[in-house]
Amino acid sequence: MLKNLYRQVLILLITLSSTASFAQNKEFLEFINKDHQWVDSIYESLTNKERIAQLFLVRSHTNLGQGYIDSVQRVIKKEKLGGLVVFQGGPNAHVNMFNNYQQSSDIPLLISFDGEWGLGMRMADSTLSFPFQLTLGAVQNNELIYQMGKQIASEFKRMGMHFNFAPVVDINNNPKNPVIGFRSFGDDKYKVTEKAGAYMQGMMDGGILTSIKHFPGHGDTDVDSHFDLPQLNFSRERLDTLELYPFKELIAKGAQSVMVGHMHVPVIDDTPNIPTSISEKAIQELLINELGFRGLVVTDAMDMDGVKKNFPSGQSELMAYKAGVDLIEVSADSEKAIKLIENSIQTGETSEELLAKKVKKVLATKLWLELHKQNQIETVGLYEDLNSEATKKLVDSLALQATTLLNSKKLIEEFNKDVSTAIVQVGGDSMQSFEKQMLKNTSNSKFYHISEELTKSELKKLLKETRRHPQIVLAIHDTGLRPRPSYIIESKEINNFVAKLAGKRTISVLFSNPYTLNNLPVKRSKSILMGYQNDPFMQKAVGKILINKIPTQGKLPVNINKKYKNGMGL
């Protein structure tokens, strides 16, 4: 009775929380689409050229020298650009750059960042990374993903950044996808939408802007749009029921921004080689008119070959502007693009009303974020704030929840840290943190590093020696993130060694993309622990699970083959 009452109260609280968040999300959309005195006063003080410049986000780094930083500042000041897209560098250098740029800018800058797995995506050497979205796809507790979103928002605000180009809502139903893959939550549209929604809401509740991407869906492509133009030859029915599903659902829940990718989708727009990012049929007709999106439309980076290859810089930005885009990311030639858009207004090709609508929406976004009140960001204690114990604990929790057990629980439940154990490492130049952890916490184990320098006879000898141990832990480390034919084991001899060792007494541990299950000869292993990525936090989590017999909770987020399917996990 009490248990049922508790469940009903919990459901009610979740429903009320979701309703409140939904209402708050709608407030932003209403806010940026109505008049404001501050917005009008700024708009009226600008020339048309300066107004257009508010729609452009310029690339910025702090790892390319002071000369580069100064050159970007001159461009911002000269053209009155609307904001930044931040790339590599360090937190302190970034904050100092932001402070200088904001101080010298007449209108507050909107500072954006690609932080799909947090600040570590661009600042891996000085900030913490959260798990990749594919790893998070294995996590069954979406509340943790929501908390991750809130924590990332907190770190963005600590640095003076306002806009995260995340989450990825592409459905990775093509295992050979060269650009999405580990960046997707998986290949199930419902789970992708739920997890992306939790991540999105966490960031929004944390006070930053988010952008769902890459519209209309980049998950089933075999071309990387950084280097060429992918083509999606699917029916409209297929797009409606699969690729577009997460966008529809999250737009209905108040998504603030949609990033449009560089893809050619003939069923949407059959103009030869036109990317969706500059297509009026894709943006104005489908995204805005049909799906009812009222937030910010942003392009993927306009210096990518997916758009540059067929449409020159300047012309492509004008087309994006006319197609319905509000923010143009990383133009290869912003000066030329601004001039072409200005000329289009002067000649009557585009209207003053269209310009006012776009620019006022961007200025209203800055007002919503209260950028006009923003003070200089303090660098004292910045490193400590961005590497907090709270973040570390959350990363550890996500890693533990993601770890997935396949085949059998038997060897995990029977693992004895006092029994003679062979700790076998394949991949990695030196001993990894997982192996160090295992050696430290087991009393009678021996480490074996299998490297390509070993001869066939040496491998044969090692195979015989490792098999003498009652327990065998075979850990495979792969730093590759994207699919490739051989994955990690290019040596035929090492591949044979693994195939022979991965038997009924072996726990195989994979710190790799889950699609490696298709290639690695470990299927005969009694137990397989999937660690998803070769990072210290995943290695720590798997070690804790083995040593402390912690039950695994992760489920495969993708279909691997007939044996290993989405949702599997013991």
Coordinates of C-alpha atoms in Angstrom, one line a residue:
M1 CA 0.0 0.0 0.0
L2 CA 2.7 2.5 1.1
K3 CA 4.9 1.4 -1.8
N4 CA 2.1 2.1 -4.3
L5 CA 1.4 5.5 -2.7
Y6 CA 5.1 6.4 -2.9
R7 CA 5.2 5.4 -6.6
Q8 CA 2.1 7.6 -7.3
V9 CA 3.6 10.6 -5.4
L10 CA 6.9 10.2 -7.3
I11 CA 5.1 10.1 -10.7
L12 CA 3.1 13.2 -9.7
L13 CA 6.3 15.1 -8.7
I14 CA 8.0 14.1 -12.0
T15 CA 4.9 15.2 -13.9
L16 CA 4.7 18.6 -12.1
S17 CA 8.5 19.1 -12.6
S18 CA 8.2 18.4 -16.3
T19 CA 5.2 20.7 -16.6
A20 CA 7.1 23.5 -14.9
S21 CA 10.1 23.0 -17.1
F22 CA 8.0 23.0 -20.2
A23 CA 6.3 26.3 -19.2
Q24 CA 9.8 27.8 -18.5
N25 CA 11.0 26.7 -21.9
K26 CA 8.1 28.3 -23.6
E27 CA 8.8 31.6 -21.8
F28 CA 12.2 31.9 -23.6
L29 CA 10.5 31.3 -27.0
E30 CA 7.9 33.9 -26.2
F31 CA 10.5 36.3 -24.9
I32 CA 12.7 36.3 -28.0
N33 CA 9.7 36.8 -30.3
K34 CA 8.3 39.9 -28.7
D35 CA 9.3 43.6 -28.4
H36 CA 11.7 44.9 -25.7
Q37 CA 12.8 48.5 -25.1
W38 CA 16.5 47.5 -24.7
V39 CA 16.4 45.5 -27.9
D40 CA 14.7 48.3 -29.8
S41 CA 17.2 51.0 -28.5
I42 CA 20.2 48.9 -29.5
Y43 CA 18.7 48.0 -32.9
E44 CA 17.9 51.6 -33.8
S45 CA 21.5 52.7 -32.9
L46 CA 23.0 50.4 -35.5
T47 CA 23.5 50.6 -39.2
N48 CA 22.2 47.8 -41.4
K49 CA 25.7 46.5 -41.8
E50 CA 26.2 46.4 -38.0
R51 CA 22.8 44.8 -37.6
I52 CA 23.7 42.0 -40.0
A53 CA 27.0 41.5 -38.1
Q54 CA 25.0 40.6 -35.0
L55 CA 24.0 37.4 -36.7
F56 CA 27.6 36.2 -37.1
L57 CA 29.6 34.0 -34.6
V58 CA 33.3 34.2 -35.2
R59 CA 35.9 31.4 -34.5
S60 CA 38.1 32.1 -31.5
H61 CA 41.1 30.2 -30.0
T62 CA 43.7 30.9 -27.3
N63 CA 46.1 28.3 -28.4
L64 CA 47.2 30.1 -31.6
G65 CA 49.1 32.9 -30.1
Q66 CA 48.4 36.5 -29.0
G67 CA 48.6 37.7 -32.6
Y68 CA 45.6 35.5 -33.5
I69 CA 43.6 36.6 -30.4
D70 CA 44.3 40.3 -31.2
S71 CA 43.3 39.8 -34.9
V72 CA 39.9 38.4 -33.8
Q73 CA 39.4 41.3 -31.5
R74 CA 40.0 43.7 -34.3
V75 CA 37.4 41.9 -36.5
I76 CA 34.8 41.9 -33.7
K77 CA 35.4 45.7 -33.0
K78 CA 35.4 46.6 -36.7
E79 CA 32.4 44.6 -37.8
K80 CA 30.5 44.5 -34.5
L81 CA 30.0 40.8 -34.7
G82 CA 27.4 39.1 -32.6
G83 CA 29.5 36.5 -30.8
L84 CA 32.1 33.8 -30.6
V85 CA 32.4 30.1 -31.3
V86 CA 35.1 29.0 -28.9
F87 CA 37.7 26.3 -29.8
Q88 CA 40.9 25.0 -28.2
G89 CA 42.9 26.7 -25.5
G90 CA 42.9 26.9 -21.7
P91 CA 40.3 28.1 -19.2
N92 CA 42.3 31.0 -17.8
A93 CA 43.4 32.2 -21.3
H94 CA 39.8 31.9 -22.5
V95 CA 38.4 33.9 -19.6
N96 CA 41.0 36.6 -20.1
M97 CA 40.1 36.7 -23.8
F98 CA 36.4 36.9 -23.1
N99 CA 36.9 39.7 -20.6
N100 CA 38.9 41.7 -23.1
Y101 CA 36.5 41.0 -26.0
Q102 CA 33.4 41.9 -23.9
Q103 CA 35.0 45.1 -22.6
S104 CA 35.9 46.3 -26.1
S105 CA 32.5 45.4 -27.6
D106 CA 29.7 47.9 -27.7
I107 CA 27.1 45.2 -27.6
P108 CA 27.6 42.1 -25.4
L109 CA 28.9 39.1 -27.2
L110 CA 27.1 35.8 -27.2
I111 CA 29.7 33.2 -26.4
S112 CA 29.1 29.6 -27.7
F113 CA 31.0 26.4 -27.4
D114 CA 30.8 22.8 -28.7
G115 CA 30.7 21.0 -25.4
E116 CA 28.9 17.7 -26.2
W117 CA 30.8 16.0 -23.3
G118 CA 31.5 19.3 -21.4
L119 CA 34.4 21.6 -21.4
G120 CA 36.8 18.7 -21.9
M121 CA 35.7 18.5 -25.6
R122 CA 38.0 21.5 -26.4
M123 CA 40.1 21.8 -23.2
A124 CA 40.9 18.2 -22.3
D125 CA 44.2 18.9 -20.6
S126 CA 42.8 21.3 -18.0
T127 CA 39.1 20.4 -17.4
L128 CA 37.0 17.3 -16.8
S129 CA 35.2 15.4 -19.6
F130 CA 31.9 13.7 -19.1
P131 CA 31.3 10.4 -20.9
F132 CA 30.5 10.5 -24.6
Q133 CA 26.8 10.5 -25.6
L134 CA 27.1 6.9 -26.8
T135 CA 28.4 5.8 -23.4
L136 CA 25.5 7.8 -21.8
G137 CA 23.2 5.8 -24.0
A138 CA 24.0 2.8 -21.8
V139 CA 22.9 4.6 -18.6
Q140 CA 19.4 3.7 -17.5
N141 CA 19.0 6.6 -15.0
N142 CA 18.3 9.7 -17.1
E143 CA 18.2 11.8 -13.9
L144 CA 22.0 11.5 -13.9
I145 CA 22.1 12.8 -17.4
Y146 CA 19.9 15.7 -16.4
Q147 CA 22.3 16.5 -13.5
M148 CA 25.2 16.3 -15.9
G149 CA 23.5 19.0 -18.0
K150 CA 23.1 21.2 -15.0
Q151 CA 26.7 20.8 -14.0
I152 CA 27.9 21.6 -17.5
A153 CA 25.7 24.7 -17.4
S154 CA 27.4 25.7 -14.1
E155 CA 30.8 25.3 -15.7
F156 CA 29.9 27.3 -18.8
K157 CA 28.6 30.2 -16.6
R158 CA 31.7 30.1 -14.4
M159 CA 33.7 30.7 -17.6
G160 CA 31.4 33.4 -19.0
M161 CA 30.0 31.2 -21.8
H162 CA 26.3 31.2 -22.7
F163 CA 25.5 28.7 -25.4
N164 CA 26.3 25.0 -25.7
F165 CA 25.9 23.4 -29.2
A166 CA 24.5 20.2 -27.6
P167 CA 22.9 17.7 -27.4
V168 CA 23.4 15.6 -30.5
V169 CA 20.0 14.1 -31.3
D170 CA 21.1 12.2 -34.4
I171 CA 20.1 8.5 -34.4
N172 CA 23.2 6.4 -35.1
N173 CA 21.6 3.7 -37.2
N174 CA 24.7 3.4 -39.4
P175 CA 27.6 1.8 -37.6
K176 CA 30.0 3.0 -40.2
N177 CA 29.0 6.7 -39.7
P178 CA 32.3 8.6 -39.8
V179 CA 31.3 11.7 -38.0
I180 CA 28.4 10.9 -35.5
G181 CA 28.9 7.4 -33.9
F182 CA 30.1 7.9 -30.4
R183 CA 28.5 11.4 -30.3
S184 CA 25.0 9.9 -30.5
F185 CA 23.0 8.4 -27.7
G186 CA 22.3 5.3 -29.8
D187 CA 20.2 3.8 -32.5
D188 CA 16.7 3.8 -30.8
K189 CA 14.8 7.0 -31.5
Y190 CA 12.8 6.9 -28.3
K191 CA 15.8 6.4 -26.0
V192 CA 17.8 9.0 -28.0
T193 CA 15.0 11.5 -27.5
E194 CA 14.6 10.8 -23.8
K195 CA 18.3 11.1 -23.0
A196 CA 18.8 14.2 -25.2
G197 CA 15.8 15.7 -23.5
A198 CA 17.2 15.1 -20.1
Y199 CA 20.6 16.6 -21.1
M200 CA 18.9 19.6 -22.8
Q201 CA 16.6 20.3 -19.8
G202 CA 19.5 20.1 -17.4
M203 CA 21.5 22.7 -19.2
M204 CA 18.4 24.9 -19.7
D205 CA 17.5 24.7 -16.0
G206 CA 21.1 25.6 -15.3
G207 CA 20.7 28.8 -17.2
I208 CA 22.5 28.4 -20.5
L209 CA 21.2 28.0 -24.1
T210 CA 21.2 24.7 -25.9
S211 CA 21.0 23.6 -29.5
I212 CA 19.7 20.2 -30.7
K213 CA 21.6 19.0 -33.8
H214 CA 22.1 18.2 -36.7
F215 CA 18.8 18.9 -38.4
P216 CA 17.3 17.0 -40.2
G217 CA 19.4 14.1 -38.9
H218 CA 23.0 13.1 -39.5
G219 CA 22.9 9.6 -38.1
D220 CA 22.7 7.5 -41.2
T221 CA 25.4 9.0 -43.4
D222 CA 28.6 7.5 -44.6
V223 CA 30.3 10.9 -45.4
D224 CA 31.7 13.4 -42.9
S225 CA 30.3 16.8 -43.7
H226 CA 33.5 18.4 -42.5
F227 CA 35.1 17.1 -45.7
D228 CA 32.3 16.6 -48.2
L229 CA 28.5 16.7 -48.6
P230 CA 26.6 13.7 -47.3
Q231 CA 23.4 12.7 -49.2
L232 CA 20.4 11.2 -47.6
N233 CA 18.3 9.3 -50.2
F234 CA 15.4 8.5 -47.9
S235 CA 11.7 8.8 -48.4
R236 CA 9.8 11.6 -46.6
E237 CA 7.9 8.9 -44.6
R238 CA 11.2 7.4 -43.4
L239 CA 12.5 10.9 -42.3
D240 CA 9.2 11.7 -40.5
T241 CA 9.2 8.4 -38.5
L242 CA 13.0 8.2 -37.8
E243 CA 15.4 11.1 -38.4
L244 CA 13.0 13.9 -37.6
Y245 CA 11.4 12.2 -34.6
P246 CA 13.7 13.6 -31.9
F247 CA 13.5 17.1 -33.4
K248 CA 9.7 17.0 -33.4
E249 CA 9.5 15.8 -29.8
L250 CA 12.1 18.2 -28.4
I251 CA 10.7 21.2 -30.3
A252 CA 7.4 20.4 -28.7
K253 CA 9.1 20.5 -25.3
G254 CA 10.5 24.0 -26.0
A255 CA 13.9 23.5 -27.6
Q256 CA 15.7 26.9 -27.7
S257 CA 17.8 26.4 -30.8
V258 CA 18.2 24.0 -33.7
M259 CA 21.5 23.6 -35.5
V260 CA 21.1 22.7 -39.2
G261 CA 23.6 20.3 -40.7
H262 CA 25.3 20.3 -44.1
M263 CA 23.4 17.4 -45.8
H264 CA 21.8 17.0 -49.2
V265 CA 18.3 15.6 -48.8
P266 CA 16.6 15.4 -52.3
V267 CA 13.2 14.6 -50.8
I268 CA 13.3 17.9 -49.0
D269 CA 15.1 20.0 -51.6
D270 CA 16.1 18.5 -54.9
T271 CA 18.2 21.5 -55.9
P272 CA 21.5 19.9 -57.0
N273 CA 24.1 19.7 -54.2
I274 CA 22.2 22.1 -51.9
P275 CA 23.0 21.5 -48.2
T276 CA 20.0 21.7 -45.8
S277 CA 21.9 24.5 -43.9
I278 CA 21.2 26.9 -46.8
S279 CA 17.9 25.5 -48.1
E280 CA 14.7 27.5 -47.7
K281 CA 12.7 24.3 -48.1
A282 CA 14.6 22.6 -45.3
I283 CA 14.6 25.5 -42.9
Q284 CA 11.7 27.9 -43.6
E285 CA 9.2 25.4 -45.0
L286 CA 10.0 22.3 -42.9
L287 CA 11.6 23.4 -39.7
I288 CA 9.8 26.7 -39.1
N289 CA 6.5 26.4 -40.9
E290 CA 5.8 22.6 -40.7
L291 CA 7.4 21.7 -37.3
G292 CA 6.5 25.1 -35.8
F293 CA 10.0 26.0 -34.5
R294 CA 10.1 29.5 -33.1
G295 CA 13.6 29.5 -31.5
L296 CA 17.1 30.3 -32.8
V297 CA 18.1 28.6 -36.1
V298 CA 21.9 28.2 -36.3
T299 CA 24.0 26.8 -39.0
D300 CA 26.7 24.2 -38.5
A301 CA 30.2 25.8 -39.2
M302 CA 30.1 27.5 -42.6
D303 CA 33.8 26.8 -43.1
M304 CA 33.1 23.1 -43.5
D305 CA 33.5 21.5 -47.0
G306 CA 30.0 20.1 -46.8
V307 CA 28.8 23.6 -47.8
K308 CA 32.0 25.3 -49.2
K309 CA 32.6 22.6 -51.8
N310 CA 29.6 23.7 -53.9
F311 CA 28.7 27.2 -52.7
P312 CA 31.3 29.9 -52.2
S313 CA 31.8 31.8 -49.0
G314 CA 29.6 34.9 -48.9
Q315 CA 27.0 33.4 -51.2
S316 CA 26.3 30.5 -48.9
E317 CA 25.8 32.8 -45.9
L318 CA 23.4 34.9 -47.9
M319 CA 21.5 31.8 -48.9
A320 CA 21.4 30.6 -45.2
Y321 CA 20.1 34.1 -44.2
K322 CA 17.3 33.9 -46.8
A323 CA 16.5 30.3 -45.9
G324 CA 15.6 31.2 -42.3
V325 CA 18.8 31.0 -40.3
D326 CA 19.2 33.4 -37.3
L327 CA 22.9 32.7 -36.4
I328 CA 25.7 32.0 -38.9
E329 CA 28.5 30.0 -37.3
V330 CA 32.1 30.4 -38.4
S331 CA 31.9 32.1 -41.8
A332 CA 35.0 31.6 -43.9
D333 CA 34.6 35.3 -45.0
S334 CA 32.3 37.2 -42.7
E335 CA 33.1 40.6 -44.3
K336 CA 32.1 39.4 -47.8
A337 CA 29.0 37.7 -46.4
I338 CA 27.8 40.8 -44.5
K339 CA 28.3 42.9 -47.6
L340 CA 26.3 40.5 -49.8
I341 CA 23.4 40.4 -47.2
E342 CA 23.5 44.2 -47.0
N343 CA 23.3 44.5 -50.8
S344 CA 20.3 42.1 -50.8
I345 CA 18.5 44.6 -48.6
Q346 CA 19.5 47.6 -50.7
T347 CA 18.3 46.0 -53.9
G348 CA 15.0 44.7 -52.4
E349 CA 16.0 41.0 -52.7
T350 CA 15.4 40.8 -49.0
S351 CA 13.4 43.1 -46.7
E352 CA 14.1 45.4 -43.8
E353 CA 11.4 43.5 -41.9
L354 CA 13.3 40.2 -42.3
L355 CA 16.5 41.8 -41.0
A356 CA 14.7 43.3 -38.0
K357 CA 13.0 40.0 -37.1
K358 CA 16.3 38.1 -37.0
V359 CA 18.5 40.7 -35.3
K360 CA 15.9 41.5 -32.7
K361 CA 15.6 37.8 -31.9
V362 CA 19.3 37.6 -31.3
L363 CA 19.4 40.8 -29.2
A364 CA 16.4 39.5 -27.2
T365 CA 18.4 36.3 -26.5
K366 CA 21.2 38.4 -25.1
L367 CA 18.7 40.3 -23.0
W368 CA 17.2 37.0 -21.7
L369 CA 20.7 35.9 -20.7
E370 CA 21.2 39.3 -19.0
L371 CA 24.4 39.9 -20.9
H372 CA 24.0 43.6 -20.5
K373 CA 24.5 43.1 -16.8
Q374 CA 27.4 40.7 -17.0
N375 CA 30.6 41.6 -15.1
Q376 CA 34.2 40.6 -15.7
I377 CA 34.8 36.9 -15.0
E378 CA 37.2 36.2 -12.1
T379 CA 40.1 33.8 -12.9
V380 CA 41.0 33.2 -9.2
G381 CA 40.0 29.7 -8.3
L382 CA 38.9 28.9 -11.9
Y383 CA 40.8 25.6 -12.2
E384 CA 39.4 24.4 -8.9
D385 CA 35.9 25.4 -9.8
L386 CA 36.0 23.6 -13.1
N387 CA 37.5 20.4 -11.6
S388 CA 35.3 20.1 -8.5
E389 CA 34.7 17.0 -6.5
A390 CA 31.0 17.2 -7.4
T391 CA 31.9 16.9 -11.1
K392 CA 34.3 14.0 -10.4
K393 CA 31.6 12.2 -8.4
L394 CA 29.0 12.7 -11.1
V395 CA 31.4 11.4 -13.8
D396 CA 32.2 8.4 -11.6
S397 CA 28.4 7.7 -11.1
L398 CA 27.7 7.9 -14.9
A399 CA 30.7 5.6 -15.7
L400 CA 29.5 3.0 -13.1
Q401 CA 25.9 3.1 -14.5
A402 CA 27.1 2.8 -18.1
T403 CA 29.3 -0.3 -17.7
T404 CA 27.5 -3.2 -19.4
L405 CA 27.9 -6.9 -18.7
L406 CA 27.4 -9.4 -21.5
N407 CA 27.3 -13.2 -21.9
S408 CA 27.3 -14.3 -18.2
K409 CA 27.4 -12.9 -14.6
K410 CA 29.2 -16.1 -13.4
L411 CA 32.9 -15.0 -13.6
I412 CA 32.0 -11.5 -12.2
E413 CA 30.2 -12.9 -9.2
E414 CA 32.9 -15.5 -8.6
F415 CA 35.9 -13.1 -9.1
N416 CA 38.2 -13.5 -6.1
K417 CA 40.9 -10.9 -5.6
D418 CA 43.0 -13.4 -3.6
V419 CA 43.2 -16.0 -6.3
S420 CA 46.0 -16.1 -8.8
T421 CA 45.0 -13.8 -11.7
A422 CA 46.5 -13.0 -15.1
I423 CA 46.0 -9.3 -15.9
V424 CA 46.5 -9.1 -19.6
Q425 CA 46.6 -5.7 -21.4
V426 CA 46.2 -5.4 -25.2
G427 CA 46.7 -1.9 -26.6
G428 CA 48.3 1.1 -25.0
D429 CA 52.0 2.0 -24.9
S430 CA 52.3 1.6 -21.1
M431 CA 50.3 0.1 -18.2
Q432 CA 46.9 1.7 -18.1
S433 CA 45.0 2.9 -14.9
F434 CA 42.7 -0.2 -15.0
E435 CA 45.6 -2.6 -14.9
K436 CA 47.3 -0.6 -12.1
Q437 CA 44.0 -0.6 -10.1
M438 CA 43.7 -4.4 -10.5
L439 CA 47.3 -5.1 -9.5
K440 CA 46.9 -2.9 -6.5
N441 CA 43.7 -4.5 -5.3
T442 CA 44.5 -8.1 -6.0
S443 CA 47.0 -10.1 -3.9
N444 CA 48.2 -12.7 -6.3
S445 CA 48.2 -11.4 -9.8
K446 CA 50.6 -10.9 -12.7
F447 CA 50.6 -8.3 -15.4
Y448 CA 51.2 -9.2 -19.1
H449 CA 51.5 -6.4 -21.7
I450 CA 50.7 -7.7 -25.2
S451 CA 52.4 -5.5 -27.8
E452 CA 53.3 -5.7 -31.5
E453 CA 56.9 -6.0 -30.6
L454 CA 56.3 -9.6 -29.4
T455 CA 57.3 -12.4 -31.8
K456 CA 55.0 -15.3 -32.6
S457 CA 57.0 -17.6 -30.4
E458 CA 56.9 -15.1 -27.5
L459 CA 53.1 -14.8 -27.8
K460 CA 52.8 -18.6 -27.8
K461 CA 54.9 -18.8 -24.6
L462 CA 52.8 -16.0 -23.0
L463 CA 49.5 -17.7 -23.9
K464 CA 50.7 -20.9 -22.2
E465 CA 51.8 -18.9 -19.1
T466 CA 48.6 -16.8 -18.8
R467 CA 46.4 -19.9 -19.1
R468 CA 48.0 -21.4 -15.9
H469 CA 46.2 -18.8 -13.8
P470 CA 42.8 -19.8 -12.5
Q471 CA 41.4 -16.3 -13.3
I472 CA 42.1 -14.3 -16.5
V473 CA 41.2 -10.7 -17.0
L474 CA 41.8 -9.6 -20.6
A475 CA 41.6 -5.8 -21.1
I476 CA 41.5 -4.4 -24.6
H477 CA 42.2 -0.7 -24.9
D478 CA 41.3 1.2 -28.1
T479 CA 41.8 5.0 -28.4
G480 CA 40.0 5.1 -31.8
L481 CA 36.6 6.7 -31.6
R482 CA 35.2 6.1 -35.0
P483 CA 34.6 2.8 -36.9
R484 CA 37.3 1.3 -39.0
P485 CA 37.7 -2.2 -40.5
S486 CA 40.3 -3.6 -38.1
Y487 CA 39.5 -1.5 -35.0
I488 CA 42.5 -2.2 -32.7
I489 CA 44.1 -5.5 -33.5
E490 CA 46.0 -5.1 -36.8
S491 CA 48.5 -7.8 -35.9
K492 CA 47.3 -11.3 -37.0
E493 CA 49.4 -12.9 -34.3
I494 CA 47.9 -10.8 -31.5
N495 CA 44.4 -11.3 -32.9
N496 CA 45.0 -15.1 -32.7
F497 CA 46.4 -14.7 -29.2
V498 CA 43.2 -12.9 -28.1
A499 CA 41.0 -15.4 -29.8
K500 CA 42.7 -18.3 -28.0
L501 CA 42.8 -16.6 -24.6
A502 CA 39.2 -15.3 -24.6
G503 CA 37.6 -18.5 -23.4
K504 CA 35.5 -19.9 -20.6
R505 CA 37.8 -18.7 -17.8
T506 CA 38.3 -15.2 -19.2
I507 CA 36.7 -11.9 -18.3
S508 CA 37.1 -9.7 -21.4
V509 CA 37.0 -6.0 -20.7
L510 CA 36.6 -3.7 -23.7
F511 CA 37.6 0.0 -23.3
S512 CA 36.4 0.7 -26.8
N513 CA 33.5 1.8 -29.1
P514 CA 30.8 -0.9 -28.6
Y515 CA 30.9 -1.7 -32.3
T516 CA 34.3 -3.3 -31.8
L517 CA 32.3 -6.4 -30.6
N518 CA 31.8 -7.1 -34.3
N519 CA 35.5 -7.4 -34.9
L520 CA 37.3 -8.4 -31.7
P521 CA 37.5 -12.2 -31.2
V522 CA 36.2 -12.2 -27.6
K523 CA 32.7 -13.7 -28.1
R524 CA 33.8 -17.0 -26.4
S525 CA 34.6 -15.2 -23.2
K526 CA 32.5 -16.3 -20.3
S527 CA 31.9 -12.7 -19.3
I528 CA 32.4 -9.5 -21.2
L529 CA 32.4 -6.0 -19.6
M530 CA 31.8 -3.2 -22.0
G531 CA 33.6 0.0 -20.9
Y532 CA 32.7 2.0 -24.1
Q533 CA 35.7 4.4 -24.1
N534 CA 39.4 4.3 -23.1
D535 CA 39.3 6.9 -20.4
P536 CA 40.5 6.9 -16.8
F537 CA 36.9 7.3 -15.4
M538 CA 35.6 4.2 -17.3
Q539 CA 38.7 2.2 -16.3
K540 CA 38.1 3.2 -12.7
A541 CA 34.5 2.2 -12.9
V542 CA 35.1 -1.3 -14.4
G543 CA 37.9 -1.9 -11.8
K544 CA 35.5 -1.0 -8.9
I545 CA 32.8 -3.3 -10.4
L546 CA 35.2 -6.3 -10.5
I547 CA 37.0 -5.7 -7.2
N548 CA 33.9 -4.8 -5.1
K549 CA 31.4 -7.0 -7.0
I550 CA 29.1 -4.0 -7.8
P551 CA 26.1 -5.1 -9.9
T552 CA 26.2 -3.7 -13.5
Q553 CA 23.3 -1.6 -14.7
G554 CA 24.3 -0.6 -18.3
K555 CA 22.5 -1.7 -21.4
L556 CA 23.8 -1.7 -25.0
P557 CA 22.7 1.6 -26.7
V558 CA 23.1 0.2 -30.2
N559 CA 22.5 -3.0 -32.2
I560 CA 25.9 -4.7 -32.8
N561 CA 24.9 -7.9 -34.6
K562 CA 22.4 -10.8 -34.1
K563 CA 24.0 -11.8 -30.8
Y564 CA 24.4 -8.4 -29.2
K565 CA 21.4 -6.1 -29.5
N566 CA 20.2 -2.8 -28.2
G567 CA 19.0 -3.1 -24.6
M568 CA 21.2 -6.1 -23.7
G569 CA 23.0 -6.1 -20.4
L570 CA 23.0 -8.3 -17.3

